[in-house]
C-alpha positions as semicolon CSV with decimal commas, in nm:
position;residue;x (nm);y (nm);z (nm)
1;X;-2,264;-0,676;0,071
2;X;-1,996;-0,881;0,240
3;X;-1,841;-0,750;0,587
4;X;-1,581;-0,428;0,479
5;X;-1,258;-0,455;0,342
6;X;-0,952;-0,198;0,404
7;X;-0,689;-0,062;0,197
8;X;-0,480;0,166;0,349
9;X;-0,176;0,292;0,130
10;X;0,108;0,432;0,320
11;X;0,295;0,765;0,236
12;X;0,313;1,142;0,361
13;X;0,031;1,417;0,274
14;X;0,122;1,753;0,122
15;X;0,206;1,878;-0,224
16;X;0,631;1,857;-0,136
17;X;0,596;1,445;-0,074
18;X;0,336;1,383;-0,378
19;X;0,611;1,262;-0,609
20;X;0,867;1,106;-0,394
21;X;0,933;0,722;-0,364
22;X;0,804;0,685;0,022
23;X;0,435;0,753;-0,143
24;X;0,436;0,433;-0,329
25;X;0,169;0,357;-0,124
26;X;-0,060;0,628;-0,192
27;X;0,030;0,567;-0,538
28;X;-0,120;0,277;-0,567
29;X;-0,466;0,341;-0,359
30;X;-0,515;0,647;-0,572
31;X;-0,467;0,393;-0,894
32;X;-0,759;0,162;-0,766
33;X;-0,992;0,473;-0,712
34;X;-0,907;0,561;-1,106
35;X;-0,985;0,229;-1,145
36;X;-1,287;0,208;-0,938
37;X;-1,428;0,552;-1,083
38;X;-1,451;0,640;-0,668
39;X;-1,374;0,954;-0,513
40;X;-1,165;1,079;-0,246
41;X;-1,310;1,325;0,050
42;X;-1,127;1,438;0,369
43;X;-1,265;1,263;0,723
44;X;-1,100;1,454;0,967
45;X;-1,214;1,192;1,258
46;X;-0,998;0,941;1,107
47;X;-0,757;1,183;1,002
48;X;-0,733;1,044;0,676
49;X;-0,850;1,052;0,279
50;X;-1,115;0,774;0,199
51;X;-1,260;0,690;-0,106
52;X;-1,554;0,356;-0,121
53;X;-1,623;0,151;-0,361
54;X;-1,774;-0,205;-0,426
55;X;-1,575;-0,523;-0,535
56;X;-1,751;-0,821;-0,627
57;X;-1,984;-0,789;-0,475
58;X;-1,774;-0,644;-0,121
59;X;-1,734;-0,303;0,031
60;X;-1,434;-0,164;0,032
61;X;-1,232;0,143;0,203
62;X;-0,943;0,246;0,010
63;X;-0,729;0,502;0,275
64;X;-0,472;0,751;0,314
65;X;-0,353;0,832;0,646
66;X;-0,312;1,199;0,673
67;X;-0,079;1,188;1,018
68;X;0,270;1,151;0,821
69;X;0,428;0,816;0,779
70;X;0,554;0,711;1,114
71;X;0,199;0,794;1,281
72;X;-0,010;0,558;1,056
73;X;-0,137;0,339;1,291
74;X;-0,355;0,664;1,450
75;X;-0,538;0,604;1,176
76;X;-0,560;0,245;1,076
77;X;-0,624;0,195;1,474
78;X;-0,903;0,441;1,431
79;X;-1,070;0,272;1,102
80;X;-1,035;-0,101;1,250
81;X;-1,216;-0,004;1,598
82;X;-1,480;0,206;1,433
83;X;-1,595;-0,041;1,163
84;X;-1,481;-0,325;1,406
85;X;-1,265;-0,509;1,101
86;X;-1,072;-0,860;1,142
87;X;-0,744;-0,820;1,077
88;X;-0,769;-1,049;0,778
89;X;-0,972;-0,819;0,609
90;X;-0,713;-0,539;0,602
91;X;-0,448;-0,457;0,369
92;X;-0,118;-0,240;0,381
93;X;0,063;-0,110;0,099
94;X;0,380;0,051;0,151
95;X;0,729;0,143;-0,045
96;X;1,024;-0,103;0,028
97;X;1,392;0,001;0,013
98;X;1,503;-0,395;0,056
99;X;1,305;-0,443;-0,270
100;X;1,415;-0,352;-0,595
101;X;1,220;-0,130;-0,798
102;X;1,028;-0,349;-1,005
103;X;0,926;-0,594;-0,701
104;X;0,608;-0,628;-0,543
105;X;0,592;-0,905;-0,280
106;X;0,227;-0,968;-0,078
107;X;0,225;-1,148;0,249
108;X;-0,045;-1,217;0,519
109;X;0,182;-1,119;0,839
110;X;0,570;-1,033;0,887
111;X;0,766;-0,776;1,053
112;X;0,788;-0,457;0,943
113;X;1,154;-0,518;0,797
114;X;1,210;-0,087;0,974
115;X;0,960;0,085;0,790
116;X;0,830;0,319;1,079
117;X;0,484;0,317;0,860
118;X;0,401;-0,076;0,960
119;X;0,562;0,005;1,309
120;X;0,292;0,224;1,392
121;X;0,014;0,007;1,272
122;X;0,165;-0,296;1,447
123;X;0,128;-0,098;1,764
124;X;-0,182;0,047;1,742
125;X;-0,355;-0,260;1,631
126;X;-0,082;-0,508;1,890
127;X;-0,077;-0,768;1,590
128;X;0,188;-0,826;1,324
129;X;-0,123;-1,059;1,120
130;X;-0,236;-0,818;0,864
131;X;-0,114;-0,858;0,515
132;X;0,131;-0,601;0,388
133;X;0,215;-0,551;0,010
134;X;0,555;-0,435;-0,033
135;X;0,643;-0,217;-0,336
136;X;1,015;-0,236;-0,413
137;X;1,194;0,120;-0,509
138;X;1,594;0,007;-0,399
139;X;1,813;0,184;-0,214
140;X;1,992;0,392;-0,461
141;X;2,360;0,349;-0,427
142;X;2,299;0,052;-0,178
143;X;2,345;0,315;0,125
144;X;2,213;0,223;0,449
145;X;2,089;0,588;0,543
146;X;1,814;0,618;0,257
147;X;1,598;0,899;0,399
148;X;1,712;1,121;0,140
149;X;1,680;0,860;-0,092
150;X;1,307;0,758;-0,039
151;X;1,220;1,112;0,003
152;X;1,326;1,183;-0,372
153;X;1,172;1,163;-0,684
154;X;1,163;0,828;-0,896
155;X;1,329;0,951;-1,248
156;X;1,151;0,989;-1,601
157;X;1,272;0,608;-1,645
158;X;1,184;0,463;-1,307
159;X;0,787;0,623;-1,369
160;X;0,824;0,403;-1,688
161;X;0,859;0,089;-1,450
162;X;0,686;0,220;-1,170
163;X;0,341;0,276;-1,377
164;X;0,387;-0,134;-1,490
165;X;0,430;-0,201;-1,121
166;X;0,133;-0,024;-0,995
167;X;-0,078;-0,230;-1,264
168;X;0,050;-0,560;-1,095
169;X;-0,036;-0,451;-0,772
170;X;-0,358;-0,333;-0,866
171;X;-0,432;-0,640;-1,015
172;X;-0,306;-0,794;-0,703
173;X;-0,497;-0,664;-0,486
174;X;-0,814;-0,734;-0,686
175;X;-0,718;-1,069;-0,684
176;X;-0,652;-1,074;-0,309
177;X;-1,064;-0,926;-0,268
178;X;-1,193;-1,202;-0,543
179;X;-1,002;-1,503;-0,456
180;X;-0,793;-1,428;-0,138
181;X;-0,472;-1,406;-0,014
182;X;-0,338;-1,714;-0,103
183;X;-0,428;-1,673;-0,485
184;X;-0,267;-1,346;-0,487
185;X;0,034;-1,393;-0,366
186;X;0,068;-1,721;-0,602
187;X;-0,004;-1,530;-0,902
188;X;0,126;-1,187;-0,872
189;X;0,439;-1,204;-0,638
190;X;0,772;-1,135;-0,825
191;X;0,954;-0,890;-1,116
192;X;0,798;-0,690;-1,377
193;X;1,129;-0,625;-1,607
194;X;1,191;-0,244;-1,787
195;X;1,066;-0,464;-2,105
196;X;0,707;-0,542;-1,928
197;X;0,852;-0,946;-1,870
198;X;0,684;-1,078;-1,576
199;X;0,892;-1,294;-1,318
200;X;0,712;-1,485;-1,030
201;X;0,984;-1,508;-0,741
């Protein structure tokens, strides 16, 4: 097998945050286990949910930090010293208020554009060079305070796009283990429309 690959999928444990936007994350990790046929167990030394599986012919992590959002990077910190993991062979997924629902948008390094998740794992691991995929869900009524906002529930219509989004950024994602980052990002950053019309921005 090639050297380990990690996943991590940002959100908030417990059965009160399962549905809300801020798990788009989790979301998607829990998609790619579906996908995967892999399950999920509980490793309280990482303080997290981890499910393995193989891809082409590499190993792969898919987590779930169980600290709450803003104390990610306990865990991510954690996974990268025990298994000893280059940064380029770690992934992020997290929600994105700048983003409209519909967007996904993959890049190797960046700031954390305020989401407390990726400030956590940017100081744990003291790098910004680990590639984050964003998952757009809006801001509502455009508000700046959105923690009300990203802590509700998407509605029966934004599940509708939300489940076509996921499917992108699995794909993504798969594309990012079989052909790398640059690939991905060419061929799966952008818009999938209410009508299923894909948009590369």
């Amino acid at each position: 097998m090639e050297p380990l690959h990690l996943i991590v999928g940002l959100g908030n444990p417990g059965a009160e945050y399962a549905p809300t936007r801020h798990n788009a994350g989790f979301f998607l990790v829990e998609k790619l286990a579906a996908q995967w046929q892999t399950d999920w167990t509980n490793q309280r030394k990482f303080a997290a949910r981890i499910a393995r599986a193989g891809r082409s012919g590499k190993s792969v992590l898919l987590c779930e930090p169980q600290t709450f959002m803003n104390l990610s990077g306990q865990t991510v910190g954690t996974l990268v010293d025990f298994y000893r993991l280059p940064l380029k062979q770690i992934l992020v997924a997290v929600d994105d208020a700048d983003l409209p629902l519909g967007e996904i948008r993959l890049r190797a390094s960046g700031s954390s554009g305020g989401h407390h998740g990726l400030e956590s794992i940017e100081q744990h691991l003291a790098s910004r060079e680990f590639a984050r995929l964003r998952i757009g869900i809006g801001r509502g009524d455009g508000a700046r305070e959105i923690t009300n906002y990203v802590l509700g529930k998407f509605d029966p219509t934004e599940n509708q796009l939300l489940e076509k989004v996921l499917d992108r950024a699995s794909g993504q994602i798969e594309c990012w283990l079989d052909g790398g980052i640059e690939r991905a990002m060419s061929q799966f950053n952008g818009v999938v429309d209410s009508k299923n019309e894909e948009k590369k921005k």
